[in-house]
CSV table of C-alpha atoms and ligand atoms in Angstrom, one decimal:
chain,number,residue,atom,x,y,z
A,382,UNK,CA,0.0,0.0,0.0
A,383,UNK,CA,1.7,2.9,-0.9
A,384,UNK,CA,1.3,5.1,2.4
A,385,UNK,CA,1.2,8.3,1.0
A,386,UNK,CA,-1.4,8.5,-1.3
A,387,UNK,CA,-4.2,7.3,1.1
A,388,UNK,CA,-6.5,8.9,2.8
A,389,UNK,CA,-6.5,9.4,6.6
A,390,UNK,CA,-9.2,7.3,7.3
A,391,UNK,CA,-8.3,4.4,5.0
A,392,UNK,CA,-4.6,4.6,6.7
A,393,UNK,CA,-6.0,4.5,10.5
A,394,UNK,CA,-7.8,1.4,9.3
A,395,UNK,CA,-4.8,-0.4,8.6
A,396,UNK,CA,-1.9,1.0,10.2
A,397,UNK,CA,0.1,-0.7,12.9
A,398,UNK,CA,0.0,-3.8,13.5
A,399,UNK,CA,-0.5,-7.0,10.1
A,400,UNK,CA,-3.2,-9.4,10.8
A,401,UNK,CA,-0.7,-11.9,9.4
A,402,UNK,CA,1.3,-11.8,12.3
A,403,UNK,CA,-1.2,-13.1,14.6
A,404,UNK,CA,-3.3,-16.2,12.5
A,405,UNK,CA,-5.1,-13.3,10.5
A,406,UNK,CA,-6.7,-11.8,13.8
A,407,UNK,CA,-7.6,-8.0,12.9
A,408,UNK,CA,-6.0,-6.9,16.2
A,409,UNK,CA,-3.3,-7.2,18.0
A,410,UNK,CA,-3.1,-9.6,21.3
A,411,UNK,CA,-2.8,-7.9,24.1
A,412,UNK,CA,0.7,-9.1,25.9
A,413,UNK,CA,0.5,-9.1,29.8
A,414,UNK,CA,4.2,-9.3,30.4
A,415,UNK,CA,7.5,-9.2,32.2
A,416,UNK,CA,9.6,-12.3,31.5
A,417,UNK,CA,10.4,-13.1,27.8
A,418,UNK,CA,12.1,-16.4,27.5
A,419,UNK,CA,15.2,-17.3,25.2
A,420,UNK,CA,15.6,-20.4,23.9
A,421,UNK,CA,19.5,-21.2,24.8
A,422,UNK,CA,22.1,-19.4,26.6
A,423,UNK,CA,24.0,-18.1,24.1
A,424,UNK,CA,20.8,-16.6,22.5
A,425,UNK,CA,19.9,-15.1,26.9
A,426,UNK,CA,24.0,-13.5,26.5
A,427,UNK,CA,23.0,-12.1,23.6
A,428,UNK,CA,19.7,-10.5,23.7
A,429,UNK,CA,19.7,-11.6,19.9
A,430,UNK,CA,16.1,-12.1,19.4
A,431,UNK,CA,13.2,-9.4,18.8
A,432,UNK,CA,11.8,-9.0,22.3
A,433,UNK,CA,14.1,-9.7,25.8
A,434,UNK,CA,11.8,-8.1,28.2
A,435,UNK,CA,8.1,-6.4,29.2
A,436,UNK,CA,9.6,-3.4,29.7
A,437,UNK,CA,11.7,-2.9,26.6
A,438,UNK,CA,8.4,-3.4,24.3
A,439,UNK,CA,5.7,-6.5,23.1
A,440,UNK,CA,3.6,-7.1,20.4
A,441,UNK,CA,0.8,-4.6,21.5
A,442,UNK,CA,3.3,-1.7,22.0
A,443,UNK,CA,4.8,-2.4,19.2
A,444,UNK,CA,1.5,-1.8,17.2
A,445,UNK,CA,0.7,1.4,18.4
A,446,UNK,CA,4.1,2.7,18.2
A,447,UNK,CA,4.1,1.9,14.7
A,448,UNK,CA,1.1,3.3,14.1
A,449,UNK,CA,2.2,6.4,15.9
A,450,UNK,CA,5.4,6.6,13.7
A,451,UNK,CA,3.0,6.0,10.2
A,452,UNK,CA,0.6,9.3,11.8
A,453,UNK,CA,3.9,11.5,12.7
A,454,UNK,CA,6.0,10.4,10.0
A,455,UNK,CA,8.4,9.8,12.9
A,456,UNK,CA,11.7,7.3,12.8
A,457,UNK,CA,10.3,5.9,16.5
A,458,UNK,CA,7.9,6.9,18.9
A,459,UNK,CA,8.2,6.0,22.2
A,460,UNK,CA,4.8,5.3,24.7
A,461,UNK,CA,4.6,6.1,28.2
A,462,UNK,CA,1.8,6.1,30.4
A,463,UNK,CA,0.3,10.0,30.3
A,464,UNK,CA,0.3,12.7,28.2
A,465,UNK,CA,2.2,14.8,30.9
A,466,UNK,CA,5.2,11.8,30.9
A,467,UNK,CA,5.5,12.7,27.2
A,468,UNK,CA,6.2,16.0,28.0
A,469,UNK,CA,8.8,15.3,30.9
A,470,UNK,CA,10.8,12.4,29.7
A,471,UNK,CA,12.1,14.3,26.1
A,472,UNK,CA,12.7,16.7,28.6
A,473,UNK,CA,15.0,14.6,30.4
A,474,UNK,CA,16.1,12.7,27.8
A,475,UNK,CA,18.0,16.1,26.2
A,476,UNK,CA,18.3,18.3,28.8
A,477,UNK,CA,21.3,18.5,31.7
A,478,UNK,CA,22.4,20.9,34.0
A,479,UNK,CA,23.7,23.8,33.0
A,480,UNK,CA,21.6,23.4,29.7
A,481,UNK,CA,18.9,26.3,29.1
A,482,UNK,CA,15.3,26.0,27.9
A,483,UNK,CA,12.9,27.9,26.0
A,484,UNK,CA,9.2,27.7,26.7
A,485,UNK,CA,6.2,29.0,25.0
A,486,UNK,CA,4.4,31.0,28.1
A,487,UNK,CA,0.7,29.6,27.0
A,488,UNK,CA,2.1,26.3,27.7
A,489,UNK,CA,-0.3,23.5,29.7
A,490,UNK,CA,-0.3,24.3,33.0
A,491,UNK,CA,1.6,20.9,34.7
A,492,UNK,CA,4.5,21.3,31.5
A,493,UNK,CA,5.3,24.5,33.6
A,494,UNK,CA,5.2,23.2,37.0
A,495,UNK,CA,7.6,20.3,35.9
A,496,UNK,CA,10.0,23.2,35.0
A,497,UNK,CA,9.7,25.4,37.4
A,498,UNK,CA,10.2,22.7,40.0
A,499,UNK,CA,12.0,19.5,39.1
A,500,UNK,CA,14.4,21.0,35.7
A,501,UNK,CA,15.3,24.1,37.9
A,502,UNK,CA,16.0,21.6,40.4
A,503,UNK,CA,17.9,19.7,37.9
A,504,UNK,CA,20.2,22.8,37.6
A,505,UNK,CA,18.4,23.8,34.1
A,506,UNK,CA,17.9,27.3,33.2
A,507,UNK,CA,14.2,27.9,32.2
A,508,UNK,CA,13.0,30.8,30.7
A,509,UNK,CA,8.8,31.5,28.8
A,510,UNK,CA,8.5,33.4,25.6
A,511,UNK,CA,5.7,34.7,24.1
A,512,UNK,CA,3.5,32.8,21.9
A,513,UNK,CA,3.4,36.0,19.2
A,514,UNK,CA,7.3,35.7,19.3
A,515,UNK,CA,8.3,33.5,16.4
A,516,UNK,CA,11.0,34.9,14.8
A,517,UNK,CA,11.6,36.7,18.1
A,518,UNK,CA,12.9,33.7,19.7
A,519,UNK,CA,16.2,34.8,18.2
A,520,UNK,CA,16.9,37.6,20.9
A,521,UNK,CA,16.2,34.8,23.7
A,522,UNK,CA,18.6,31.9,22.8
A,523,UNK,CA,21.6,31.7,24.5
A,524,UNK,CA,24.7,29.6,23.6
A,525,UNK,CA,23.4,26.8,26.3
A,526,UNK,CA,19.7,26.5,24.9
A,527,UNK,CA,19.5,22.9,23.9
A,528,UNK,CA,15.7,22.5,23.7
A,529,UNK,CA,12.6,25.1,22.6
A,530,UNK,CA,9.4,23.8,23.5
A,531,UNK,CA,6.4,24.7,21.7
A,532,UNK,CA,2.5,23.8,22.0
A,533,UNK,CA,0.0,25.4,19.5
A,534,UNK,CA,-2.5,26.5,20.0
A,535,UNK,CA,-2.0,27.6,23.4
A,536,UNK,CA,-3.7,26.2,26.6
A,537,UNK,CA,-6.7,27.5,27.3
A,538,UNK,CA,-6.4,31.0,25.2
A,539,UNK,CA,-5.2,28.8,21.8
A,540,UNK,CA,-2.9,31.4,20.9
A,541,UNK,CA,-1.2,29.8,17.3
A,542,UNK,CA,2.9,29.5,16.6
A,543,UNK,CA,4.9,29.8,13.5
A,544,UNK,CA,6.3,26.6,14.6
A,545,UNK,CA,8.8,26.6,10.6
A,546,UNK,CA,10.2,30.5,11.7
A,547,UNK,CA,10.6,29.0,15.4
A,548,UNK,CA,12.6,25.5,14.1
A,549,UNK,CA,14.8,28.0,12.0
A,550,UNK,CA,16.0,29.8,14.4
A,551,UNK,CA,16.4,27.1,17.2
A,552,UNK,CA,18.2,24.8,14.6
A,553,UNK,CA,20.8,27.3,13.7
A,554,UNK,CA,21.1,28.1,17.4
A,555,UNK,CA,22.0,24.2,18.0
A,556,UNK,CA,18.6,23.4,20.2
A,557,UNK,CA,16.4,21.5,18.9
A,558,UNK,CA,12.5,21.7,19.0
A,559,UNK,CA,10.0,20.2,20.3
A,560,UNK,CA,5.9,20.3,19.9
A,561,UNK,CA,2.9,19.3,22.5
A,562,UNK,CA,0.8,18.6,19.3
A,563,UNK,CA,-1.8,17.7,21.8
A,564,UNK,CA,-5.0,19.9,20.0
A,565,UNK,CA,-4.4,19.5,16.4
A,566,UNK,CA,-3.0,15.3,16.6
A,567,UNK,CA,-0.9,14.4,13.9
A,568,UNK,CA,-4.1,14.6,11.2
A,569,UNK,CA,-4.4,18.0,11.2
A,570,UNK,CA,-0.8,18.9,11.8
A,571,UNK,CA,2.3,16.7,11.2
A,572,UNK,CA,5.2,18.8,13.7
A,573,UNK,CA,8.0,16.3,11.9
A,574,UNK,CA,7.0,17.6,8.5
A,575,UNK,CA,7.4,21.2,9.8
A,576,UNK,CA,11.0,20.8,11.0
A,577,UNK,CA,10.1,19.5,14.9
A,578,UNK,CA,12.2,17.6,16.0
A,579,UNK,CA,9.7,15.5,19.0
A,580,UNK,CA,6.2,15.5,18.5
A,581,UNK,CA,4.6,15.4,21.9
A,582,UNK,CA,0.7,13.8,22.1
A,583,UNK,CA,-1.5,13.4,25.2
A,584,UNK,CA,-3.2,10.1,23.9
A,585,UNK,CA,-5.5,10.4,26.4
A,586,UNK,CA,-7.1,12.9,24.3
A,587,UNK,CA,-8.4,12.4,21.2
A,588,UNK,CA,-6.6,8.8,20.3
A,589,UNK,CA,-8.2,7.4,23.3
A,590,UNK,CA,-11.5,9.3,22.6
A,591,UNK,CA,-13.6,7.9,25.4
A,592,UNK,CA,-12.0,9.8,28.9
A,593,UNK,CA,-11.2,6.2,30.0
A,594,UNK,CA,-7.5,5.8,29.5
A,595,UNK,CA,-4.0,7.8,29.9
A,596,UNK,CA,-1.7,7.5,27.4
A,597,UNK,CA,1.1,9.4,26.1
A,598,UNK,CA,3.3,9.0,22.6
A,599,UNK,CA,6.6,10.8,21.9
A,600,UNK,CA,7.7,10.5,18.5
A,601,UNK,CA,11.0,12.2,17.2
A,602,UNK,CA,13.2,11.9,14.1
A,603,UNK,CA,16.0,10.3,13.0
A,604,UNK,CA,18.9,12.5,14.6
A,605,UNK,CA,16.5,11.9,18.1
A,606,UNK,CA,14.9,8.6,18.9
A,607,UNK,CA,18.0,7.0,19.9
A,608,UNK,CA,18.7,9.2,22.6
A,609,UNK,CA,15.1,9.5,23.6
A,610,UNK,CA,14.2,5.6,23.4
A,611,UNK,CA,17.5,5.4,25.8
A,612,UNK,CA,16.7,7.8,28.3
A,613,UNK,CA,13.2,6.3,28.5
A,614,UNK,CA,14.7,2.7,29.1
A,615,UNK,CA,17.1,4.5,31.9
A,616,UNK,CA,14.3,5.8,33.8
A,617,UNK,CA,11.8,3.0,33.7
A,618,UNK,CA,9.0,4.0,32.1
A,619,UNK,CA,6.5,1.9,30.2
A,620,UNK,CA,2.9,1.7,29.5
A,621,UNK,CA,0.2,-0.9,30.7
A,622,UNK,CA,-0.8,-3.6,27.9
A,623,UNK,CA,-4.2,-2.9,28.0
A,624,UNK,CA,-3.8,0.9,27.8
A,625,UNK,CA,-1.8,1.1,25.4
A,626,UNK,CA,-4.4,-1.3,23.3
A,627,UNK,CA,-7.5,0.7,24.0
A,628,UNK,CA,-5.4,3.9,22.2
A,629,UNK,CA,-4.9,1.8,19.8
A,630,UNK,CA,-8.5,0.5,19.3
A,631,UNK,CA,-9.1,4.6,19.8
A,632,UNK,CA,-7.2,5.4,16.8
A,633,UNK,CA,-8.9,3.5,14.5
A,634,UNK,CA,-12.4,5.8,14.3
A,635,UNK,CA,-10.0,8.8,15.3
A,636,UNK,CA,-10.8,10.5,12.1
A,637,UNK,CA,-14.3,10.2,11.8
A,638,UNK,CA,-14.7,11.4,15.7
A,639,UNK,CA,-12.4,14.5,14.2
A,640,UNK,CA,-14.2,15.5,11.4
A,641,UNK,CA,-17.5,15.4,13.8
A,642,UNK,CA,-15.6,17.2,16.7
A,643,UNK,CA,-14.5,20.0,14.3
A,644,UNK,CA,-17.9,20.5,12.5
A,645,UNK,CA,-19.9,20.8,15.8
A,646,UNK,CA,-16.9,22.8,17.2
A,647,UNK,CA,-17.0,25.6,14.8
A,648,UNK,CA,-20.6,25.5,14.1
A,649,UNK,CA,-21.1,26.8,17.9
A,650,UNK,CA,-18.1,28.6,17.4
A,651,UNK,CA,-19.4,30.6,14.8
A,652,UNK,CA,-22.6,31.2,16.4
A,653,UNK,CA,-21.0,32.1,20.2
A,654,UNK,CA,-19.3,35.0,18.0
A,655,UNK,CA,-22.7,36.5,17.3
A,656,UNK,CA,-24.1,36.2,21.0
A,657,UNK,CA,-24.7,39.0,23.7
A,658,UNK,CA,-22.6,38.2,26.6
A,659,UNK,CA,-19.2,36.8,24.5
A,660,UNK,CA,-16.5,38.9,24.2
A,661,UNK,CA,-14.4,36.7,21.9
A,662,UNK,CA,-14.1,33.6,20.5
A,663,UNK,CA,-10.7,32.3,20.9
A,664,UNK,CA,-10.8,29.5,18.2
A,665,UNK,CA,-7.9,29.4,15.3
A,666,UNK,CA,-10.4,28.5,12.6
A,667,UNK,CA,-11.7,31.3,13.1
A,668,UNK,CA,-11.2,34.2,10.8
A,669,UNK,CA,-11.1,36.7,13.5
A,670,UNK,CA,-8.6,35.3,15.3
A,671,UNK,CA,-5.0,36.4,15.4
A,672,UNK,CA,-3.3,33.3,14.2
A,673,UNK,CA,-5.7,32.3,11.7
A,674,UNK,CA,-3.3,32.9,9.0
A,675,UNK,CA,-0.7,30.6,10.4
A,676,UNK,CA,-3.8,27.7,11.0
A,677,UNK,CA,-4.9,28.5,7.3
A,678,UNK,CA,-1.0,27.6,6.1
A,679,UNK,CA,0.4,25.0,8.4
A,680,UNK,CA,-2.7,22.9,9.9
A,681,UNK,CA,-5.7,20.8,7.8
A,682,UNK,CA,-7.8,20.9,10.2
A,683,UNK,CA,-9.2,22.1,13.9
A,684,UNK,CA,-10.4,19.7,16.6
A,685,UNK,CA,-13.1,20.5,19.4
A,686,UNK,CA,-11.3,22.7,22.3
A,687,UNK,CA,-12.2,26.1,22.2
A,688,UNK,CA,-12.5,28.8,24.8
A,689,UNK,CA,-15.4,31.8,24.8
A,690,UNK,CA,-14.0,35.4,27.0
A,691,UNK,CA,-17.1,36.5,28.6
A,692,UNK,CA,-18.3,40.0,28.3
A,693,UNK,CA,-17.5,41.2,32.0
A,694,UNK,CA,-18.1,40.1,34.6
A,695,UNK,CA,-15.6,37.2,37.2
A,696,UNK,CA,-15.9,34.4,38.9
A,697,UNK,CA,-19.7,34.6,39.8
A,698,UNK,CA,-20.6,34.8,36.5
A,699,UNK,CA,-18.6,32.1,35.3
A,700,UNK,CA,-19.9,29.6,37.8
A,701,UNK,CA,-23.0,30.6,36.7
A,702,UNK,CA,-22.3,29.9,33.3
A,703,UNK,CA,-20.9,26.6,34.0
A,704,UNK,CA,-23.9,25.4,37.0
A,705,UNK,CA,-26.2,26.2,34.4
A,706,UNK,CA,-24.8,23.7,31.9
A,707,UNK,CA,-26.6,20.1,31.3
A,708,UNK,CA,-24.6,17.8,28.5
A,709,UNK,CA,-21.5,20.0,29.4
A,710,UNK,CA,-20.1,18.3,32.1
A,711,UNK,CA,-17.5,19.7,34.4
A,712,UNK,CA,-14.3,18.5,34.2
A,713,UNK,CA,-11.0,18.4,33.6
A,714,UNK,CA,-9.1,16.5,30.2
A,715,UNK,CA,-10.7,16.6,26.9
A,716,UNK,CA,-10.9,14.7,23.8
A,717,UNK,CA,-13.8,12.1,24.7
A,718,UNK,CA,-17.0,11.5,23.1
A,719,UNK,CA,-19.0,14.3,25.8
A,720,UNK,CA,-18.8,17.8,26.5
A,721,UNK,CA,-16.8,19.4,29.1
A,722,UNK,CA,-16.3,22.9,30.3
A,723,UNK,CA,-14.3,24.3,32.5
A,724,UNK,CA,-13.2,28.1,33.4
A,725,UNK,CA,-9.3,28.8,32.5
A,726,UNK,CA,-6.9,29.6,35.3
A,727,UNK,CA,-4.3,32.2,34.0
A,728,UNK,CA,-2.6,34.0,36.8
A,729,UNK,CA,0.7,31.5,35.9
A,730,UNK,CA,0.6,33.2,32.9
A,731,UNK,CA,4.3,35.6,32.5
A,732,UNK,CA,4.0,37.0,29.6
A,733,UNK,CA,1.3,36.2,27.3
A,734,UNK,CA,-1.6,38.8,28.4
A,735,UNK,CA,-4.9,36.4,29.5
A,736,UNK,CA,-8.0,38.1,27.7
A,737,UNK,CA,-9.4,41.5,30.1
A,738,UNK,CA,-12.9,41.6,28.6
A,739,UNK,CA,-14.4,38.8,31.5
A,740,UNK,CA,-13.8,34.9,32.7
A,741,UNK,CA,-12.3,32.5,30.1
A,742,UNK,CA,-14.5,29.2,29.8
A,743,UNK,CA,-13.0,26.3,27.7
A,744,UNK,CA,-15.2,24.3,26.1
A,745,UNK,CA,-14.3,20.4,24.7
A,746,UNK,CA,-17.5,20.0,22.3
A,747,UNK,CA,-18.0,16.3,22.0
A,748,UNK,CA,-19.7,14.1,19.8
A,749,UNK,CA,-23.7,14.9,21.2
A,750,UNK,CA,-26.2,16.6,18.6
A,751,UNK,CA,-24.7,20.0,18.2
A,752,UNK,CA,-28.6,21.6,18.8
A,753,UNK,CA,-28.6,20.1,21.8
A,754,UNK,CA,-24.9,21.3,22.9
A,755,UNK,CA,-26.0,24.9,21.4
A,756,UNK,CA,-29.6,25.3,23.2
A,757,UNK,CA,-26.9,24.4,26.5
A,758,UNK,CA,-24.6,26.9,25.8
A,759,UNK,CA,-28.2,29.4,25.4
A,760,UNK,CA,-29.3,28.8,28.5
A,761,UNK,CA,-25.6,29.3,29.7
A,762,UNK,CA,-25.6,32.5,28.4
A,763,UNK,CA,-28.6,33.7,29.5
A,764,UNK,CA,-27.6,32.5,33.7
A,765,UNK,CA,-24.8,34.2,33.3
A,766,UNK,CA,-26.3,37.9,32.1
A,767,UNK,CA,-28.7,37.8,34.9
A,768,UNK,CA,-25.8,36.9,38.1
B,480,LIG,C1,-4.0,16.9,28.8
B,480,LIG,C2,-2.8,17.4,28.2
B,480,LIG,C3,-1.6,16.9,28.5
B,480,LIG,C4,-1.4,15.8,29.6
B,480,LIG,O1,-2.1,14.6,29.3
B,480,LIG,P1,-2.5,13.6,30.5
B,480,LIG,O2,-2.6,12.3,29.8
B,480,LIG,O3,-3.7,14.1,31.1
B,480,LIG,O4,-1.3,13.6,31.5
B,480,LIG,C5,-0.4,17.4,27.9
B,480,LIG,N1,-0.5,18.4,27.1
B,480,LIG,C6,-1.7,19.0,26.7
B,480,LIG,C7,-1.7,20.1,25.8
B,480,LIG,C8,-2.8,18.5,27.3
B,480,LIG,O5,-4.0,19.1,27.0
């Protein structure tokens, strides 16, 4: 099958693991394991056979990773068992004391709590940019910078990045780059192609689909899997067999849950920017927004996580806003079939300004009726204007 001419859905179908492998079963077993046996000493002295232990990969993790690496267009992937682990061990894997980092300042929240704690622990230098910077980067790298971190759209306020301008100017600096890729999954935005060097996802997200697993998958290229796959093995880390099968069973209908996530999405998008009581809409697909430009020429697509800025008000009228909801539930992660809401923290913010007009509510718009989802929102919307 020649890979690159398919479509997305037909690919999802049939990447990973061959039914071959396994009698002609569809799926992959799952592989419970710790002990792999070896048939003779000399073969146990030498590791020399495909797998030598539970933690260094099996079967099932070898499916998804290779699936993973087909999506990303990635030389390896590694799996590890949450989306925040994805974002922590690349960081360990490339970073040492002494080293600097760039981060985007609309980063998620626990990627900056892992740096401000356990890397400036580690004797690593951190410092946030500003999401608008791009090119700006330039006046922030320092001869020690070894890794730029980027995550677009933002967290909560979905702020975009010109993630090609950012890899040029961290390559020729000597750090390399790397992208939470969290919102946008590899379908509508490949990082690798763009010049990233790691592509970081939160499988717990959209991969999984159903808020019923955490997973995490950290692919890089060529000049990076080895050290990230070794860094992985030093620390430990490994994913649960029948986690790490559910994402895979989650991938499968990944792109038909998109393309139904990212209708609904900007259908109520599109009608929140036309309501009393919004401020803004803070949604990249949307042609008021300030890095629609850089969605139109580097993504395919948008997914379901949007946030609305009220119009005035604070906290009272958010939680009335969000008490008022019935198939929005409240809570935190995103990416499953149902609605969730929740109002945005941003006093960790640094640099990026949060929005001034009133309370920032995300909304993850799942896979329910969108009338339904948008006579919610209504009553939402009319709560709020009388608290
Ligand atoms: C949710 C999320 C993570 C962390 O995923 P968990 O599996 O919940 O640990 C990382 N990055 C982004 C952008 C996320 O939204």
């Amino acid at each position: 099958m020649n890979k690159t001419k398919v479509g997305d859905n037909t690919r999802l179908a049939h990447m990973g693991n061959n039914p071959r492998d396994f009698h002609g079963f569809v799926n992959p077993p799952v592989v419970h394991a710790s002990t792999v046996l070896f048939p003779d000493a000399g073969t146990m002295a030498s590791r020399n056979q495909k797998y030598t232990y539970g933690t260094r990969g099996t079967p099932t993790t070898d499916a998804l990773a290779a699936a993973m690496n087909e999506l990303e267009g990635a030389a390896g992937t590694i799996i590890v068992p949450s989306g925040l682990a994805a974002v922590t061990v690349p960081m360990l894997a490339f970073l040492s004391s002494g080293d600097h980092i760039l981060i985007v300042d609309s980063v998620y929240h626990p990627t900056r709590h892992f740096a401000d704690t356990m890397l400036t622990r580690l004797g690593v230098e951190v410092t946030y940019y500003d999401p608008a910077a791009d090119k700006g980067i330039a006046t922030l790298m320092q001869p020690n910078t070894k890794v730029v971190l980027t995550e677009a759209p933002g967290s909560g306020t979905f702020e975009m990045q010109d993630i090609p301008a950012i890899v040029d100017i961290a390559h020729r600096g000597g750090a390399i780059v790397m992208m939470d890729n969290t919102w946008a999954t590899p379908l509508f935005f490949r990082p690798l192609d763009h010049g990233v060097d790691i592509s970081i996802q939160a499988a717990t997200k959209y991969p999984g689909g159903h808020s019923d697993v955490l997973l995490g998958t950290v692919s890089a290229n060529e000049a990076c899997f080895e050290r990230l796959l070794d860094a992985n093995g030093a620390l430990g880390i490994c994913a649960a067999p029948d986690d790490v099968y559910q994402v895979l069973r989650g991938l499968r209908t990944m792109g038909v849950r998109l393309e139904r996530h990212q209708q609904s999405a900007l259908a109520l998008a599109r009608w929140l920017e036309g309501q009393k009581g919004v401020a803004r809409v803070l949604h990249p697909a949307l042609e008021s927004h300030p890095g629609h430009a850089i969605w139109k020429r580097d993504f395919t697509g948008s997914s379901g996580l949007f946030s609305i800025v009220l119009d005035g008000g604070g906290e009272k009228q958010a939680h009335a806003f969000l008490d008022t909801l019935k198939y929005f539930g409240l809570g935190y992660s995103w990416g499953g079939y149902e609605s969730l809401a929740v109002h945005v923290q941003l006093n960790d913010r640094t640099i990026a300004k949060p929005p001034e007009e009133g309370p920032v509510i995300r909304l993850q718009v799942g896979l329910e009726d969108v009338e339904d989802l948008k006579a919610d929102l209504a009553a939402a919307l009319d709560a709020t204007a009388k608290a």
